[in-house]
Tab-separated table of C-alpha atoms and ligand atoms in Angstrom:
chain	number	residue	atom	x	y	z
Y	1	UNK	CA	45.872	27.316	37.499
Y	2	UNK	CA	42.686	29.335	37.873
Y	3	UNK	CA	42.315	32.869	39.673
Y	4	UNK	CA	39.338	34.602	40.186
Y	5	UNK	CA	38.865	38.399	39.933
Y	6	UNK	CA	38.261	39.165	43.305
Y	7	UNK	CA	42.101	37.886	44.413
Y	8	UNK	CA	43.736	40.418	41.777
Y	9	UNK	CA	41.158	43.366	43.600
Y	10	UNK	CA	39.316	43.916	40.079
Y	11	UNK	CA	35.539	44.408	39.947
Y	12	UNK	CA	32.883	43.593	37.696
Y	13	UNK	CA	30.421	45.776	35.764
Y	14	UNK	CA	27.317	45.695	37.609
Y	15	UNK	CA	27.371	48.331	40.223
Y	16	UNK	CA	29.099	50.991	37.995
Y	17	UNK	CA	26.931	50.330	35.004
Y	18	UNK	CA	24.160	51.003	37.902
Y	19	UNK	CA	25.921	54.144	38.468
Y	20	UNK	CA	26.311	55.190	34.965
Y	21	UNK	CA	22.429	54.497	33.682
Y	22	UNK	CA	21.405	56.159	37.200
Y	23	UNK	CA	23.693	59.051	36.642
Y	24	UNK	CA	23.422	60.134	33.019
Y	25	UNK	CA	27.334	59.118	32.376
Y	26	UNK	CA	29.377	56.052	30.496
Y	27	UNK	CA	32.072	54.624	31.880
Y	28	UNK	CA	35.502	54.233	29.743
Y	29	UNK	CA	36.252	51.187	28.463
Y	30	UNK	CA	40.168	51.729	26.957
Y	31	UNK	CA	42.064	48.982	24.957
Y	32	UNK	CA	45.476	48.101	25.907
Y	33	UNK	CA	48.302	46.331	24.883
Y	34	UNK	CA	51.415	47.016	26.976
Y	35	UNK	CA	52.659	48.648	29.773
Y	36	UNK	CA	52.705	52.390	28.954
Y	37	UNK	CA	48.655	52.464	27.608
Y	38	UNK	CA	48.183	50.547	31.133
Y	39	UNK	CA	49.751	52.776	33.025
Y	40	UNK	CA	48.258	56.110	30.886
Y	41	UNK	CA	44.999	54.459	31.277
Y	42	UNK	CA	45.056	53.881	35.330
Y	43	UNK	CA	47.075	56.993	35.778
Y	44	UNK	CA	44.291	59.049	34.018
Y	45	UNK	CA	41.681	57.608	35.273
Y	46	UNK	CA	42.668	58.056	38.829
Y	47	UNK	CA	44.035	61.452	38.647
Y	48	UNK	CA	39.956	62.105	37.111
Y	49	UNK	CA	38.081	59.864	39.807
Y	50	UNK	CA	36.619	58.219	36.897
Y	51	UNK	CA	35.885	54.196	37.361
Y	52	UNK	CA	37.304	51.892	34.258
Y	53	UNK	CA	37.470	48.890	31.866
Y	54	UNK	CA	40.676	48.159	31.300
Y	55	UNK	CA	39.975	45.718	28.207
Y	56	UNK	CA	41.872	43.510	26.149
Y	57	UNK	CA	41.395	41.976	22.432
Y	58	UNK	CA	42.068	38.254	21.439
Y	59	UNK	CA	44.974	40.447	19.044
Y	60	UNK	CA	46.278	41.690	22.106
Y	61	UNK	CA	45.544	38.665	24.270
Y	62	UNK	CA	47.939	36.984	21.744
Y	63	UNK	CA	50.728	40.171	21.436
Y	64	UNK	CA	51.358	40.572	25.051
Y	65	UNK	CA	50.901	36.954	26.103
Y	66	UNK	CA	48.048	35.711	28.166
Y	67	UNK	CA	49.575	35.305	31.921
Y	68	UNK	CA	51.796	37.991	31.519
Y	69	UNK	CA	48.663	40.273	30.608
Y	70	UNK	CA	46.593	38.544	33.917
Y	71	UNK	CA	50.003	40.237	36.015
Y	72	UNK	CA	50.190	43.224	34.518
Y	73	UNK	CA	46.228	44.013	35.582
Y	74	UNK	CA	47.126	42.886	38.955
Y	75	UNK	CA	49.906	45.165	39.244
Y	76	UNK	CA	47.986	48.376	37.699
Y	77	UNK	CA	45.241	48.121	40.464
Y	78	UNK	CA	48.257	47.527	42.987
Y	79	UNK	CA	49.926	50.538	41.578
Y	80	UNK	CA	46.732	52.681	41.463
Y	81	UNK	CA	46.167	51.397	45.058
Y	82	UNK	CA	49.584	53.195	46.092
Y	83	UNK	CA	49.256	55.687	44.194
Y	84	UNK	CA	45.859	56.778	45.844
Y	85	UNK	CA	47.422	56.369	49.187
Y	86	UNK	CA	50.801	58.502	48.400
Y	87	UNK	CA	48.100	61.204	46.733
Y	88	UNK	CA	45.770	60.638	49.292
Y	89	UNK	CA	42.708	60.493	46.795
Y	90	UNK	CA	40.122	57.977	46.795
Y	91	UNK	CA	41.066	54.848	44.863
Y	92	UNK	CA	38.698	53.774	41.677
Y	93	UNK	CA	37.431	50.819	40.832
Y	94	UNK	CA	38.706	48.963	37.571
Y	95	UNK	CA	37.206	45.958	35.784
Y	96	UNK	CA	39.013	43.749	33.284
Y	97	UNK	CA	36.874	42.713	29.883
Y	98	UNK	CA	37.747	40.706	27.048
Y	99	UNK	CA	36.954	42.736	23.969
Y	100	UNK	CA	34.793	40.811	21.227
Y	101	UNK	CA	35.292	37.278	22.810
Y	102	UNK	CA	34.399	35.253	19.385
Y	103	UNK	CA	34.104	32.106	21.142
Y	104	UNK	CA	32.888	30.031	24.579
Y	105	UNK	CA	36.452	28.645	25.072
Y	106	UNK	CA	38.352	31.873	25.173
Y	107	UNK	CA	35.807	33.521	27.515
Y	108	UNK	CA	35.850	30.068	29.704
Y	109	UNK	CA	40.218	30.927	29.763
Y	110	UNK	CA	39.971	34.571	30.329
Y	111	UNK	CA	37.566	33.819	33.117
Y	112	UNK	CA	39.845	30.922	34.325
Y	113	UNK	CA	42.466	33.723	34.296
Y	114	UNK	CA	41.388	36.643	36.358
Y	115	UNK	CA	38.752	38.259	34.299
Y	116	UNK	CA	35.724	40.050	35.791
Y	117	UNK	CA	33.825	40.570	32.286
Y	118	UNK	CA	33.378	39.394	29.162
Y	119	UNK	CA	31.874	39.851	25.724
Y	120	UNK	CA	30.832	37.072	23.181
Y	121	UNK	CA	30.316	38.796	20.404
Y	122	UNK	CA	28.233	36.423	18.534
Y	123	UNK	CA	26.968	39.579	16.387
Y	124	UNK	CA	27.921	37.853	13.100
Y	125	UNK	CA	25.958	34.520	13.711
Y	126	UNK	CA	21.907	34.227	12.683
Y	127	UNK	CA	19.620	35.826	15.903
Y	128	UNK	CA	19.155	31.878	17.486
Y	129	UNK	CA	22.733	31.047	17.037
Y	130	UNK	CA	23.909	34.552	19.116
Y	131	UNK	CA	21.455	33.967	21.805
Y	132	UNK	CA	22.521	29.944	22.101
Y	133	UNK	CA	26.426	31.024	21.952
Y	134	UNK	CA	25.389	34.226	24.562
Y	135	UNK	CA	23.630	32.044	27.151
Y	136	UNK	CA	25.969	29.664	26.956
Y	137	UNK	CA	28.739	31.915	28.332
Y	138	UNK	CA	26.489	33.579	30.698
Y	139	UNK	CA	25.944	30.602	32.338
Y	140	UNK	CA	29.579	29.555	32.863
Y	141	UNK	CA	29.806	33.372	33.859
Y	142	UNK	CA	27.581	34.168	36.325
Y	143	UNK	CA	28.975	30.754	38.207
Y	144	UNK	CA	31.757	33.417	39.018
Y	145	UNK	CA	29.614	36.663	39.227
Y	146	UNK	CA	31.446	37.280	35.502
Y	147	UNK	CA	29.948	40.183	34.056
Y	148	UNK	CA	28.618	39.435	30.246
Y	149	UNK	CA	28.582	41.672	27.433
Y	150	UNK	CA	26.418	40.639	24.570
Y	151	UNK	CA	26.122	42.189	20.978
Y	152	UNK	CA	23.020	42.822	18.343
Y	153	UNK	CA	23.430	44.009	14.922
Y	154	UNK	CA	26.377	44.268	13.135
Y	155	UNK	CA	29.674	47.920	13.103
Y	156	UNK	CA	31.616	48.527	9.848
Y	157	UNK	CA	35.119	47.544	10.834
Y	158	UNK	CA	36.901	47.372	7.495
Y	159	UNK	CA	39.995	48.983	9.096
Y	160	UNK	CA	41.798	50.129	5.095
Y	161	UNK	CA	38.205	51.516	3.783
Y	162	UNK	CA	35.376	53.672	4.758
Y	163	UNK	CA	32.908	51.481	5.373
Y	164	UNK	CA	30.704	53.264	7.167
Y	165	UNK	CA	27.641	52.304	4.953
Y	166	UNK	CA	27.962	48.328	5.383
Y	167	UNK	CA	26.009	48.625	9.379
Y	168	UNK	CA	23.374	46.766	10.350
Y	169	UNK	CA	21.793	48.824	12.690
Y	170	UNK	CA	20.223	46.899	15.581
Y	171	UNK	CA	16.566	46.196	15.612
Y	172	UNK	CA	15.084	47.451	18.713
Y	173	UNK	CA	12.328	44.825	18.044
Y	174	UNK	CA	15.023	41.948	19.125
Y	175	UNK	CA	16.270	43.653	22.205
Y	176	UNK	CA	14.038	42.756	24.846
Y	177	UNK	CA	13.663	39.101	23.636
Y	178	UNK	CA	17.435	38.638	23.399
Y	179	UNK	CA	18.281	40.244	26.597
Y	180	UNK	CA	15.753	37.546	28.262
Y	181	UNK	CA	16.748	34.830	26.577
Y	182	UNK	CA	20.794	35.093	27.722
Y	183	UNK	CA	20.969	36.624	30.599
Y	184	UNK	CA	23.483	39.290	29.530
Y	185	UNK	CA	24.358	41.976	31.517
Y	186	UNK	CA	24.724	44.573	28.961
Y	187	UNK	CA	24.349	44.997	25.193
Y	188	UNK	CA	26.613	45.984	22.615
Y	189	UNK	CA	24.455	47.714	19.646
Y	190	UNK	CA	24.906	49.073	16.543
Y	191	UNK	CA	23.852	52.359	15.431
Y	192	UNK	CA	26.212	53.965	13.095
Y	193	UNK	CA	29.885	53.771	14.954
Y	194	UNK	CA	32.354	51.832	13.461
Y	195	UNK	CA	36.094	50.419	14.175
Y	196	UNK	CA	39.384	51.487	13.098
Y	197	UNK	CA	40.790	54.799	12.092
Y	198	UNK	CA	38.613	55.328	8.850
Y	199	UNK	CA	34.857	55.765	9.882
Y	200	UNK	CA	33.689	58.561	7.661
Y	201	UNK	CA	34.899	60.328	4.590
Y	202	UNK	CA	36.674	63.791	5.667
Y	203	UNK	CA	34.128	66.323	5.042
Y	204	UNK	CA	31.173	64.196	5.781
Y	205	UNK	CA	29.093	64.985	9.101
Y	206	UNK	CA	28.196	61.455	10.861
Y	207	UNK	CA	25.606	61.279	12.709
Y	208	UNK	CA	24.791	58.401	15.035
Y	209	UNK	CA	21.577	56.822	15.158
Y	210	UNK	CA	20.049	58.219	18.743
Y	211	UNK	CA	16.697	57.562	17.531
Y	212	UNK	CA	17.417	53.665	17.350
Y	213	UNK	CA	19.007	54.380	20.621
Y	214	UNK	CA	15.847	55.946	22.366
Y	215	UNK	CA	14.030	53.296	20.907
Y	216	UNK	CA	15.794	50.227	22.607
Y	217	UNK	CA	16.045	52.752	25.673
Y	218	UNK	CA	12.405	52.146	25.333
Y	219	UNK	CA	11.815	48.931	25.209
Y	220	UNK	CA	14.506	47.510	27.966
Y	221	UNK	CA	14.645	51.158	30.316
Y	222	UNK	CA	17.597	51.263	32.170
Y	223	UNK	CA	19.384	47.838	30.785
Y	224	UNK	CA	23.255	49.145	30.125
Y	225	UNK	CA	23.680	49.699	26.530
Y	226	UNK	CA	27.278	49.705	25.220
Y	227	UNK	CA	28.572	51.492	22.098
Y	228	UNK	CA	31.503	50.193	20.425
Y	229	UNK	CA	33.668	52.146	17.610
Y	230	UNK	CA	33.349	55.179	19.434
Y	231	UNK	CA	36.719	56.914	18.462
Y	232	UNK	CA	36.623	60.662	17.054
Y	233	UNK	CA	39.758	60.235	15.198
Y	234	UNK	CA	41.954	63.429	16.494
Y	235	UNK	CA	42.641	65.344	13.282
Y	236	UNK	CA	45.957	67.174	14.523
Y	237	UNK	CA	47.089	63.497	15.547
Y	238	UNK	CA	46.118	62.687	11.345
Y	239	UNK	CA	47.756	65.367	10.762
Y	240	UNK	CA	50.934	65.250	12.872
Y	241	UNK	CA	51.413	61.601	11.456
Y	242	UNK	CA	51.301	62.536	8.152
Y	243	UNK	CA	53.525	65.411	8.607
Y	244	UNK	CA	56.195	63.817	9.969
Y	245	UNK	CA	56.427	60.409	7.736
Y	246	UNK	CA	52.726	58.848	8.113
Y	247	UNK	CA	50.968	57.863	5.130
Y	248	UNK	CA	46.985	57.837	6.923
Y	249	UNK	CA	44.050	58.853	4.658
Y	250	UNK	CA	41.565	61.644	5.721
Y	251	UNK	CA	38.995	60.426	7.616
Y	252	UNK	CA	36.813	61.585	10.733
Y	253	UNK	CA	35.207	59.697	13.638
Y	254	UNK	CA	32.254	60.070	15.612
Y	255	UNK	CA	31.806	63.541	16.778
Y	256	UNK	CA	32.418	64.036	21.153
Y	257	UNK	CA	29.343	65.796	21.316
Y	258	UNK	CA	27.219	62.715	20.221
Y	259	UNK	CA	29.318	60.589	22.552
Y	260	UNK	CA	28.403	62.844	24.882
Y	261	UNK	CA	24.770	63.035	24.403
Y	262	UNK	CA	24.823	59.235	24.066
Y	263	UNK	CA	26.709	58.546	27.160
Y	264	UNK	CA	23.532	61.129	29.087
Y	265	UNK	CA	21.345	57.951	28.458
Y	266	UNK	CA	21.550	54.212	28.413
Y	267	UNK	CA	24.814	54.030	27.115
Y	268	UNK	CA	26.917	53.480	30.208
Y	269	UNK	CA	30.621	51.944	28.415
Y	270	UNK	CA	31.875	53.413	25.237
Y	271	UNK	CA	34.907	51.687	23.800
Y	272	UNK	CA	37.807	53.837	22.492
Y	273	UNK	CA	40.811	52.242	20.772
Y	274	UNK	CA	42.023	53.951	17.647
Y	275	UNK	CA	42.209	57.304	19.342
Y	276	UNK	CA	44.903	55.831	21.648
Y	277	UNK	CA	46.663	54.352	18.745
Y	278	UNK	CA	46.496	57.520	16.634
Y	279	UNK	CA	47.755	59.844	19.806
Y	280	UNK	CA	50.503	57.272	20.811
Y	281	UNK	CA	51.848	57.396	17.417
Y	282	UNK	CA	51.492	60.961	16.669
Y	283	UNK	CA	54.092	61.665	19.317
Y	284	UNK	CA	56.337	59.159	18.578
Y	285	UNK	CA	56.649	59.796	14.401
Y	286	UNK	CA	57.150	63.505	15.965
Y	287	UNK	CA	60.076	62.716	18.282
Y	288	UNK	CA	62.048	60.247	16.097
Y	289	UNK	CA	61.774	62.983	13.429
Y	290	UNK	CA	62.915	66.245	15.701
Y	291	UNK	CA	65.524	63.826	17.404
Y	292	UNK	CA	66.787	61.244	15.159
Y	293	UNK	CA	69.606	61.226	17.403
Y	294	UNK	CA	67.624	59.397	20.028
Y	295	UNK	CA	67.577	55.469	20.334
Y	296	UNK	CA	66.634	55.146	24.321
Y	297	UNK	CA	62.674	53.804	23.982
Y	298	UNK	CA	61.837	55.443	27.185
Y	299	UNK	CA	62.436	58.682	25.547
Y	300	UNK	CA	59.901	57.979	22.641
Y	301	UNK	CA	57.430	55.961	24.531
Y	302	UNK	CA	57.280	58.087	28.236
Y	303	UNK	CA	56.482	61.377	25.968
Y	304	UNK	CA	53.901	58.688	23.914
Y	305	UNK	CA	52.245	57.797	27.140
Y	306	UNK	CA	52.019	61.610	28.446
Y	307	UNK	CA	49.930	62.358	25.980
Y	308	UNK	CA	47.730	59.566	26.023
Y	309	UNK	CA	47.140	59.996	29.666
Y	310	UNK	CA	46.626	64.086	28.527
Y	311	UNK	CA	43.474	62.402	26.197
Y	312	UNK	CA	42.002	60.082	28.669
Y	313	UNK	CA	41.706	62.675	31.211
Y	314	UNK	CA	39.748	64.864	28.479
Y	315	UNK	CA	37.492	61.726	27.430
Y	316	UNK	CA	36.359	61.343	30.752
Y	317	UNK	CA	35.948	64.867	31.628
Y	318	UNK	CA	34.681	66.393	28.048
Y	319	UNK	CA	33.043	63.221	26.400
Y	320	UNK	CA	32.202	60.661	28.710
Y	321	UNK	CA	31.144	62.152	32.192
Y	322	UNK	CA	33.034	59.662	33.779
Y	323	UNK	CA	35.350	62.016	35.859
Y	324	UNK	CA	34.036	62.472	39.805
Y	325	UNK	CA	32.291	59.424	39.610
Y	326	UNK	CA	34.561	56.844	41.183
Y	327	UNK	CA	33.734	57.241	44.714
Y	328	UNK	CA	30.071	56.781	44.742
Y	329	UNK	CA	30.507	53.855	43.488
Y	330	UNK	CA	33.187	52.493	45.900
Y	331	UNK	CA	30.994	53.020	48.206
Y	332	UNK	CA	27.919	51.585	46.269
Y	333	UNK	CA	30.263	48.795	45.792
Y	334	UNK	CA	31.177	48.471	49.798
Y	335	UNK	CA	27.748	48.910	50.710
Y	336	UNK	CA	26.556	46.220	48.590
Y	337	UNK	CA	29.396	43.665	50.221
Y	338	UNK	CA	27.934	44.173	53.425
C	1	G3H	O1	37.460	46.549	18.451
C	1	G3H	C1	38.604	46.172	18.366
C	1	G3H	C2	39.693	46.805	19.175
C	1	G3H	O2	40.049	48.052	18.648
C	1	G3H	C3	40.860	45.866	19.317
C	1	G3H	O3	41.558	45.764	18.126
C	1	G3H	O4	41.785	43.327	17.637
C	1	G3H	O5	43.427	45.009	16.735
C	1	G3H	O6	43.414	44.415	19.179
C	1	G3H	P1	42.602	44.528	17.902
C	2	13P	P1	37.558	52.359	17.855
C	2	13P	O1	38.285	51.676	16.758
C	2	13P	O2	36.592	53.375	17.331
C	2	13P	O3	38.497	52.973	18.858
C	2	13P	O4	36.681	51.271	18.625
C	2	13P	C1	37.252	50.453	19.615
C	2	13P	C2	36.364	49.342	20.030
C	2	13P	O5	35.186	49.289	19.750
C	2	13P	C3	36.961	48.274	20.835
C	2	13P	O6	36.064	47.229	21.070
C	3	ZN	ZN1	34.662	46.935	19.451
């Protein structure tokens, strides 16, 4: 049976991403998986005033199990909603995406199942076959006032090697016609960020590609711009792993302060996974080591999601601006009901 957005109290993209181009700030767009990165996620994100994507991969479509997923974003914006009310703070607004959609179908059933965004990431297919693909799934979309997240040019995402040097960086020249031609509501591009835990040789300084960024900035001002791959890859989380049992190999991500200075102009949703990964895992290599007595997962995985709650607070403050931002767009978002 279908359910739209709306009936779970999710939102879609279009008045924070207003928010976030207006106001020189990107909103977070966190990966989950189960309950305790849900519940880090929300709790952070309320406790900062920050708005969020809650978003979910086909992987972790598959993991967690499609309906049961649906539910459990249902029940975080019912918990925040309590929440807000017991703390008296202003609730935030929360959209659910499907991370790198790869085909029409499986947007059509995350749509069909509560969704309130989506991205086809046709990024891999020749320029005509993207737009075709992208267009098609904006037009079953916007039927619902789905949100659509397109993609041009093509991340490194070799997760076992540094791969950093297989990008093809967007061409700006192909924004502006693309961005026509679908419909899309924002635009994935690529200018140096990659996935996974292994972006850049230790030692190496990355630096992303701003200029490309300006450049596209130019040629569609104000369209939201998304930046995938944006981990930093926490070194004393490396570390910690490795310490206590980990085998990871030296790597670093994309530095916070070019997040930062990215997410000051079009970029208005930066996607962090790995970080989450590395942080939850960190702790819980550390506990089962210091207490091998312990076999209760609530005592492994509550400490695992305190400190991945600890992180997502700092994103949004430190990296991502986010933090203080919810309630002007509740009300941007209440004002535009009426
Ligand atoms: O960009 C990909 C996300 O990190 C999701 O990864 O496909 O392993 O769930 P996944
Ligand atoms: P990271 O692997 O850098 O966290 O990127 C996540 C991402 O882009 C999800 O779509
Ligand atoms: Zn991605």
């Amino acid at each position: 049976m279908s359910v739209h957005y709306t009936s779970l109290g999710i939102v879609n993209t279009r008045v924070m991403f207003a928010a976030a181009v207006r106001g020189g700030f990107a909103v977070p767009a966190y990966n989950f998986n189960n309950m305790e990165q849900l519940q880090a996620i929300i709790m952070a994100c309320l406790e900062t005033q920050s708005p969020v994507i809650i978003q979910v991969s086909k992987g972790a479509r598959d993991y967690a199990d499609r309906t049961l997923l649906s539910h459990m974003a249902h029940g975080a914006v019912e918990m925040m909603k309590r929440e807000a009310g017991e703390k008296a703070i202003g609730e935030i607004p929360i959209v659910l995406h499907l991370d790198h959609g790869d085909s029409y179908e499986l947007c059509v059933s995350c749509i069909e199942s509560g969704f309130s965004s989506v991205m086809i990431d046709g990024s891999h297919l020749r320029y005509e076959e993207n737009a075709a693909l992208t267009r098609k799934v904006t037009d079953f979309a916007h039927l619902y006032d789905v949100t659509v997240e397109g993609e041009l040019g093509v991340l490194a995402g070799v997760e076992d090697e540094v791969a950093a040097e297989s990008h093809t960086y967007t061409r700006p020249e192909e924004v502006e016609d693309f961005v026509s031609q679908t419909g899309v509501d924002s635009l994935a591009i690529s200018i140096g960020t990659s996935h996974g835990a292994y972006k850049f040789k230790a030692g190496q300084s990355p630096r992303i590609r701003l200029d490309i960024l300006h450049e596209i900035e130019r040629r569609i001002p104000g369209f939201p711009i998304v930046l995938h791959g944006s981990s930093s890859i926490p070194q004393d989380a490396v570390e910690t792993i490795n310490r206590y049992g980990g085998s990871l190999k030296d790597s670093v991500g994309i530095p916070e302060e070019q997040l930062r200075e990215a997410a000051r102009s079009a970029v208005c949703k930066i996607n962090i996974d790995s970080d989450g990964r590395l942080i939850m895992t960190a702790k819980i290599r550390e506990i089962f080591s210091r207490k091998p007595e312990e076999f209760d997962p609530r005592k492994y995985l509550g400490p695992a999601r305190d400190a991945l709650r600890a992180m997502y607070c700092r994103k949004n403050i430190d990296v991502l601006g986010s933090a203080g931002r919810a309630p002007e767009i509740m009300k941007a978002m209440k004002a535009s009901a009426h």
